[in-house]
Amino acid sequence: MPIATPEVYADMLDRAKAGSFAYPAINISSSQTLNAAIRGFAEAGSDGIVQVSTGGAEYLSGPTVKDMVTGSIALAAYAHEVAKKYDVNIALHTDHCPKDKLDGFVRPLLAASAERVRAGGSPWFQSHMWDGSAVPLDENLEIARELLALAKDAHVVLEIEVGVVGGEEDGVEGKIDEKLYSTPEDAVATVKALGAGENGRYLTALTFGNVHGVYKPGNVKLRPEILKTAQEAAARELGLGADARPFDLVFHGGSGSTAEEIAAAVDYGVVKMNIDTDTQYAFTRPVAGYMLAHYDGVLKIDGEVGNKKQYDPRAWGKEAEAGMAARVVEACQNLRSAGTHA
């Protein structure tokens, strides 16, 4: 199927919210990892989201170019072609963008999508993330309000972060302190500033102890009930029923989370869960195994010529893609999106 249109993406998010499931959002940084992610979604029978970070976008543009917009547009153009061959919907998203990179990443991409929409096409990306976790909340929401207007004009969904995800991802680092836990007051301030969809649709990454990177279950204290409290506070502010879930929530920093924590977060309104560390490992581990098993073929040892069929990047690349695809299938199963493609 073609990359999701704005209408299809809206339907994806609505179905996830109504059906109490969430889509894995898989970080990719190459055509190989993109293909692996889409393959995983197709094998799981799930629509899905692939996303690129600022560092990933730079990498995609070429190691000597390092232009985030060039890399992003190149990825989107490639994805729009290859996704047509699969029977699931794929949405494109850009991940964490801090304040100092907005002018070189999100704003020009929104402008490019708005131009495409005015010409009768669809936006390059279906959603973009503004990561305002490093600035005061008032400034965070002020910038979010400006970006939301631009996103609405481009038929794009905006993702924001309220609170701080600990750890480090692509040079964006969050301290592990009390800001890891969003408050009801944060939730109320968000709906006051951005509304409840009338000013443009947005996704909200509230934090409940999340940390980027690698950790074992139990080392980080996740408190999914914070999401429930935030939804209730926003519902009261909007005059909705106590069981309403006004926010479309995003779960960041989920590596090492237990099945129970993931299930609780989804029940409280999470519709998108970012997965990067686990799929990076799932892609790289088969390559390491292949190289060790075929070391005498991939290396020219003792003056020999090696085995061209074994050091051909396609030989070990397909192992990597299969490993990552399997991890995407597992993520879909954990988030209950497997088999939900309409």
Short mmCIF file of C-alpha atoms in Angstrom, two decimals:
data_model
loop_
_atom_site.label_atom_id
_atom_site.label_comp_id
_atom_site.label_asym_id
_atom_site.label_seq_id
_atom_site.Cartn_x
_atom_site.Cartn_y
_atom_site.Cartn_z
CA MET A 1 0.00 0.00 0.00
CA PRO A 2 1.15 3.57 -0.46
CA ILE A 3 2.51 5.39 2.57
CA ALA A 4 -0.41 6.38 4.78
CA THR A 5 -2.29 9.51 3.76
CA PRO A 6 -3.28 11.98 6.51
CA GLU A 7 -6.73 10.40 6.55
CA VAL A 8 -5.35 6.87 6.82
CA TYR A 9 -2.96 7.91 9.59
CA ALA A 10 -5.80 9.53 11.53
CA ASP A 11 -7.79 6.31 11.17
CA MET A 12 -4.79 4.28 12.37
CA LEU A 13 -4.52 6.37 15.52
CA ASP A 14 -8.27 6.34 16.11
CA ARG A 15 -8.46 2.56 15.78
CA ALA A 16 -5.55 2.10 18.16
CA LYS A 17 -7.19 4.33 20.76
CA ALA A 18 -10.58 2.65 20.44
CA GLY A 19 -9.11 -0.84 20.36
CA SER A 20 -6.61 -0.39 23.21
CA PHE A 21 -3.55 -1.23 21.17
CA ALA A 22 -0.50 0.73 20.07
CA TYR A 23 1.79 0.83 17.06
CA PRO A 24 5.50 0.19 17.38
CA ALA A 25 7.41 3.19 16.00
CA ILE A 26 10.66 1.75 14.69
CA ASN A 27 13.72 3.96 14.33
CA ILE A 28 15.51 3.36 11.05
CA SER A 29 18.72 4.77 9.58
CA SER A 30 19.10 3.02 6.21
CA SER A 31 17.16 1.36 3.41
CA GLN A 32 17.98 -2.01 5.00
CA THR A 33 16.49 -1.13 8.38
CA LEU A 34 13.47 0.45 6.66
CA ASN A 35 12.88 -2.72 4.66
CA ALA A 36 13.28 -4.84 7.79
CA ALA A 37 10.74 -2.74 9.70
CA ILE A 38 8.13 -2.84 6.94
CA ARG A 39 8.66 -6.58 6.52
CA GLY A 40 8.06 -7.04 10.25
CA PHE A 41 4.82 -5.07 10.16
CA ALA A 42 3.61 -7.06 7.16
CA GLU A 43 4.44 -10.39 8.81
CA ALA A 44 2.58 -9.28 11.94
CA GLY A 45 -0.46 -8.10 9.99
CA SER A 46 -0.08 -4.70 11.59
CA ASP A 47 0.03 -1.17 10.29
CA GLY A 48 3.02 0.67 11.70
CA ILE A 49 5.25 3.69 12.03
CA VAL A 50 8.86 4.10 10.97
CA GLN A 51 10.78 7.08 12.18
CA VAL A 52 14.09 8.82 11.69
CA SER A 53 16.03 10.84 14.27
CA THR A 54 18.18 13.88 13.58
CA GLY A 55 21.28 11.66 13.59
CA GLY A 56 19.60 9.08 11.41
CA ALA A 57 18.58 11.77 8.92
CA GLU A 58 22.15 13.07 8.75
CA TYR A 59 23.43 9.54 8.17
CA LEU A 60 20.90 8.92 5.41
CA SER A 61 22.11 12.00 3.51
CA GLY A 62 25.63 10.57 3.24
CA PRO A 63 28.53 10.61 5.72
CA THR A 64 30.17 13.64 4.10
CA VAL A 65 26.94 15.57 3.50
CA LYS A 66 25.22 15.35 6.90
CA ASP A 67 22.12 17.29 5.91
CA MET A 68 19.05 16.29 7.90
CA VAL A 69 16.48 17.55 5.40
CA THR A 70 18.19 15.87 2.44
CA GLY A 71 18.38 12.57 4.30
CA SER A 72 14.76 12.81 5.43
CA ILE A 73 13.35 13.57 1.98
CA ALA A 74 15.49 10.81 0.45
CA LEU A 75 14.14 8.33 3.01
CA ALA A 76 10.56 9.44 2.41
CA ALA A 77 10.91 9.16 -1.38
CA TYR A 78 12.35 5.65 -1.07
CA ALA A 79 9.73 4.59 1.47
CA HIS A 80 6.88 5.88 -0.71
CA GLU A 81 8.03 3.51 -3.45
CA VAL A 82 8.87 0.32 -1.54
CA ALA A 83 5.82 0.50 0.77
CA LYS A 84 3.52 0.08 -2.25
CA LYS A 85 4.50 -3.61 -2.41
CA TYR A 86 3.18 -4.42 1.08
CA ASP A 87 -0.39 -4.85 2.26
CA VAL A 88 -0.12 -2.77 5.45
CA ASN A 89 -0.18 0.98 6.04
CA ILE A 90 3.10 2.62 7.00
CA ALA A 91 3.34 6.12 8.47
CA LEU A 92 6.56 8.16 8.42
CA HIS A 93 7.63 10.16 11.46
CA THR A 94 10.63 12.21 12.56
CA ASP A 95 11.86 11.57 16.09
CA HIS A 96 13.30 13.80 18.85
CA CYS A 97 14.11 17.29 17.56
CA PRO A 98 15.45 19.72 20.19
CA LYS A 99 15.11 23.48 19.94
CA ASP A 100 18.51 24.12 18.34
CA LYS A 101 17.71 21.80 15.42
CA LEU A 102 14.16 22.92 14.59
CA ASP A 103 15.30 25.32 11.87
CA GLY A 104 17.42 22.64 10.22
CA PHE A 105 14.97 19.77 10.53
CA VAL A 106 11.30 20.08 11.46
CA ARG A 107 10.48 23.55 10.14
CA PRO A 108 11.88 23.00 6.62
CA LEU A 109 10.27 19.55 6.46
CA LEU A 110 6.90 21.05 7.42
CA ALA A 111 7.37 23.70 4.73
CA ALA A 112 8.22 21.01 2.15
CA SER A 113 5.10 19.03 3.09
CA ALA A 114 2.89 22.13 3.00
CA GLU A 115 4.13 22.87 -0.51
CA ARG A 116 3.42 19.29 -1.56
CA VAL A 117 -0.10 19.46 -0.10
CA ARG A 118 -0.84 22.75 -1.88
CA ALA A 119 0.13 21.02 -5.13
CA GLY A 120 -2.48 18.33 -4.45
CA GLY A 121 -0.22 15.68 -2.94
CA SER A 122 0.30 14.19 0.50
CA PRO A 123 2.88 15.38 3.05
CA TRP A 124 6.32 13.78 3.00
CA PHE A 125 5.92 12.73 6.63
CA GLN A 126 2.77 12.01 8.58
CA SER A 127 4.07 13.37 11.89
CA HIS A 128 7.01 15.21 13.40
CA MET A 129 8.24 15.40 16.98
CA TRP A 130 9.18 18.59 18.78
CA ASP A 131 11.26 17.66 21.83
CA GLY A 132 10.88 20.57 24.22
CA SER A 133 11.88 18.61 27.31
CA ALA A 134 15.07 20.66 27.76
CA VAL A 135 13.26 24.02 27.98
CA PRO A 136 10.76 25.36 30.56
CA LEU A 137 7.22 24.10 30.08
CA ASP A 138 5.83 27.52 29.10
CA GLU A 139 8.41 27.86 26.33
CA ASN A 140 7.90 24.24 25.31
CA LEU A 141 4.18 24.78 24.81
CA GLU A 142 4.63 28.17 23.14
CA ILE A 143 6.85 26.60 20.49
CA ALA A 144 4.46 23.65 20.25
CA ARG A 145 1.57 26.03 19.54
CA GLU A 146 3.52 27.65 16.69
CA LEU A 147 4.55 24.28 15.23
CA LEU A 148 1.04 22.87 15.58
CA ALA A 149 -0.31 25.62 13.33
CA LEU A 150 2.34 24.83 10.72
CA ALA A 151 1.64 21.11 11.04
CA LYS A 152 -2.09 21.62 10.59
CA ASP A 153 -1.44 23.59 7.41
CA ALA A 154 0.71 20.71 6.11
CA HIS A 155 -1.85 18.02 7.14
CA VAL A 156 0.73 16.63 9.57
CA VAL A 157 0.37 15.46 13.18
CA LEU A 158 2.69 17.02 15.76
CA GLU A 159 4.23 15.03 18.60
CA ILE A 160 5.33 16.85 21.74
CA GLU A 161 7.08 15.78 24.91
CA VAL A 162 5.94 17.01 28.33
CA GLY A 163 8.43 15.92 30.95
CA VAL A 164 11.88 14.43 30.46
CA VAL A 165 12.88 11.00 29.20
CA GLY A 166 16.09 10.04 30.96
CA GLY A 167 19.20 8.66 29.33
CA GLU A 168 20.64 9.58 25.95
CA GLU A 169 19.47 9.17 22.37
CA ASP A 170 21.20 10.75 19.39
CA GLY A 171 22.87 13.41 21.51
CA VAL A 172 19.66 14.38 23.33
CA GLU A 173 20.22 13.62 26.99
CA GLY A 174 17.78 13.79 29.86
CA LYS A 175 18.73 13.78 33.51
CA ILE A 176 17.30 11.03 35.68
CA ASP A 177 15.46 13.11 38.27
CA GLU A 178 11.94 14.13 39.34
CA LYS A 179 11.21 15.50 35.84
CA LEU A 180 10.94 11.89 34.66
CA TYR A 181 7.38 12.01 35.98
CA SER A 182 4.83 14.31 34.31
CA THR A 183 2.30 15.92 36.65
CA PRO A 184 -1.46 16.52 36.33
CA GLU A 185 -0.62 20.22 36.16
CA ASP A 186 1.55 19.52 33.10
CA ALA A 187 -1.42 17.79 31.46
CA VAL A 188 -3.78 20.70 32.17
CA ALA A 189 -1.24 23.23 30.87
CA THR A 190 -0.92 21.21 27.65
CA VAL A 191 -4.63 21.15 26.82
CA LYS A 192 -4.95 24.84 27.74
CA ALA A 193 -2.15 25.71 25.33
CA LEU A 194 -2.88 23.32 22.46
CA GLY A 195 -6.55 22.46 22.79
CA ALA A 196 -8.06 19.05 22.18
CA GLY A 197 -7.61 18.69 18.44
CA GLU A 198 -9.43 21.77 17.19
CA ASN A 199 -6.08 23.52 16.61
CA GLY A 200 -4.52 20.49 14.95
CA ARG A 201 -3.96 16.91 16.04
CA TYR A 202 -1.05 16.17 18.32
CA LEU A 203 0.48 13.22 20.13
CA THR A 204 1.74 13.67 23.66
CA ALA A 205 4.75 11.94 25.15
CA LEU A 206 4.11 12.20 28.87
CA THR A 207 6.83 10.73 31.03
CA PHE A 208 6.38 8.17 33.77
CA GLY A 209 9.94 7.15 34.55
CA ASN A 210 11.04 6.42 30.99
CA VAL A 211 14.75 6.15 30.16
CA HIS A 212 16.36 5.81 26.73
CA GLY A 213 18.98 3.16 26.16
CA VAL A 214 19.57 -0.29 27.62
CA TYR A 215 18.43 -1.38 31.05
CA LYS A 216 17.08 -4.49 32.69
CA PRO A 217 13.53 -4.68 34.07
CA GLY A 218 13.44 -3.31 37.59
CA ASN A 219 16.34 -0.89 37.17
CA VAL A 220 14.00 1.93 36.14
CA LYS A 221 10.84 2.67 38.10
CA LEU A 222 8.05 3.08 35.59
CA ARG A 223 4.76 4.36 36.95
CA PRO A 224 2.11 3.93 34.21
CA GLU A 225 -0.60 5.12 36.59
CA ILE A 226 0.76 8.64 35.97
CA LEU A 227 -0.75 8.41 32.49
CA LYS A 228 -4.16 7.60 33.94
CA THR A 229 -3.94 10.57 36.31
CA ALA A 230 -2.93 12.88 33.47
CA GLN A 231 -5.83 11.72 31.30
CA GLU A 232 -8.26 12.34 34.18
CA ALA A 233 -6.86 15.83 34.79
CA ALA A 234 -7.15 16.75 31.11
CA ALA A 235 -10.67 15.32 30.95
CA ARG A 236 -11.77 17.47 33.90
CA GLU A 237 -10.27 20.56 32.28
CA LEU A 238 -12.14 19.82 29.05
CA GLY A 239 -15.41 18.98 30.79
CA LEU A 240 -15.32 15.35 29.69
CA GLY A 241 -16.29 12.22 31.57
CA ALA A 242 -13.90 10.70 34.09
CA ASP A 243 -13.21 7.72 31.82
CA ALA A 244 -12.28 9.88 28.80
CA ARG A 245 -8.78 9.65 27.36
CA PRO A 246 -8.23 13.03 25.66
CA PHE A 247 -4.54 12.49 24.96
CA ASP A 248 -3.11 10.29 22.21
CA LEU A 249 -0.09 9.18 24.19
CA VAL A 250 3.40 8.08 23.18
CA PHE A 251 5.67 5.74 25.16
CA HIS A 252 9.36 6.66 24.87
CA GLY A 253 12.29 4.81 26.39
CA GLY A 254 10.63 1.42 26.59
CA SER A 255 13.59 -0.97 26.35
CA GLY A 256 13.44 -3.45 29.21
CA SER A 257 9.82 -2.66 30.12
CA THR A 258 7.76 -5.53 31.44
CA ALA A 259 4.72 -6.86 29.61
CA GLU A 260 2.54 -5.61 32.47
CA GLU A 261 3.94 -2.07 32.25
CA ILE A 262 3.42 -1.96 28.50
CA ALA A 263 -0.14 -3.28 28.80
CA ALA A 264 -1.01 -0.72 31.46
CA ALA A 265 0.39 2.16 29.39
CA VAL A 266 -1.65 1.06 26.36
CA ASP A 267 -4.79 0.79 28.47
CA TYR A 268 -4.25 4.40 29.58
CA GLY A 269 -4.14 5.74 26.02
CA VAL A 270 -0.71 5.02 24.51
CA VAL A 271 -1.12 4.62 20.73
CA LYS A 272 2.57 4.77 19.74
CA MET A 273 5.61 3.20 21.39
CA ASN A 274 9.11 4.07 20.23
CA ILE A 275 11.48 1.14 19.73
CA ASP A 276 15.11 1.73 18.79
CA THR A 277 17.63 0.03 21.08
CA ASP A 278 16.04 -3.42 20.83
CA THR A 279 15.76 -3.35 17.04
CA GLN A 280 19.31 -2.04 16.67
CA TYR A 281 20.52 -5.11 18.55
CA ALA A 282 18.17 -7.41 16.65
CA PHE A 283 19.67 -6.11 13.38
CA THR A 284 23.32 -6.28 14.45
CA ARG A 285 23.36 -9.56 16.41
CA PRO A 286 22.81 -11.83 13.36
CA VAL A 287 25.63 -10.00 11.55
CA ALA A 288 28.02 -10.74 14.41
CA GLY A 289 26.97 -14.39 14.41
CA TYR A 290 27.34 -14.62 10.64
CA MET A 291 30.83 -13.11 10.67
CA LEU A 292 32.02 -15.45 13.41
CA ALA A 293 30.55 -18.49 11.67
CA HIS A 294 31.98 -17.54 8.28
CA TYR A 295 35.17 -15.78 9.32
CA ASP A 296 37.30 -17.73 6.84
CA GLY A 297 34.99 -16.68 4.02
CA VAL A 298 34.58 -13.01 4.84
CA LEU A 299 38.31 -12.51 5.54
CA LYS A 300 41.21 -13.14 3.21
CA ILE A 301 43.17 -15.31 5.64
CA ASP A 302 46.71 -16.57 4.99
CA GLY A 303 46.81 -15.17 1.51
CA GLU A 304 43.56 -16.80 0.42
CA VAL A 305 40.86 -14.93 -1.49
CA GLY A 306 37.90 -15.51 0.85
CA ASN A 307 34.44 -16.40 -0.39
CA LYS A 308 32.75 -13.70 -2.42
CA LYS A 309 29.30 -15.18 -1.82
CA GLN A 310 29.84 -14.90 1.92
CA TYR A 311 31.25 -11.37 2.10
CA ASP A 312 28.69 -10.02 -0.36
CA PRO A 313 26.75 -7.52 1.82
CA ARG A 314 23.52 -9.10 0.64
CA ALA A 315 24.50 -12.41 2.25
CA TRP A 316 24.83 -11.06 5.77
CA GLY A 317 22.40 -8.21 5.19
CA LYS A 318 19.45 -10.53 4.74
CA GLU A 319 20.32 -12.15 8.09
CA ALA A 320 20.24 -8.73 9.75
CA GLU A 321 16.93 -7.78 8.16
CA ALA A 322 15.33 -11.06 9.18
CA GLY A 323 16.47 -10.58 12.79
CA MET A 324 15.11 -7.05 12.98
CA ALA A 325 11.84 -8.01 11.28
CA ALA A 326 11.30 -10.73 13.87
CA ARG A 327 11.76 -8.18 16.67
CA VAL A 328 9.20 -5.88 15.01
CA VAL A 329 6.72 -8.78 14.92
CA GLU A 330 7.34 -9.34 18.64
CA ALA A 331 6.74 -5.64 19.33
CA CYS A 332 3.44 -5.76 17.45
CA GLN A 333 2.38 -8.76 19.51
CA ASN A 334 3.35 -7.05 22.78
CA LEU A 335 1.44 -3.89 21.84
CA ARG A 336 -1.60 -5.85 20.59
CA SER A 337 -1.42 -4.37 17.08
CA ALA A 338 -0.68 -7.72 15.41
CA GLY A 339 -3.56 -8.68 13.16
CA THR A 340 -5.32 -5.31 13.43
CA HIS A 341 -4.66 -4.09 9.87
CA ALA A 342 -8.02 -3.00 8.49
#
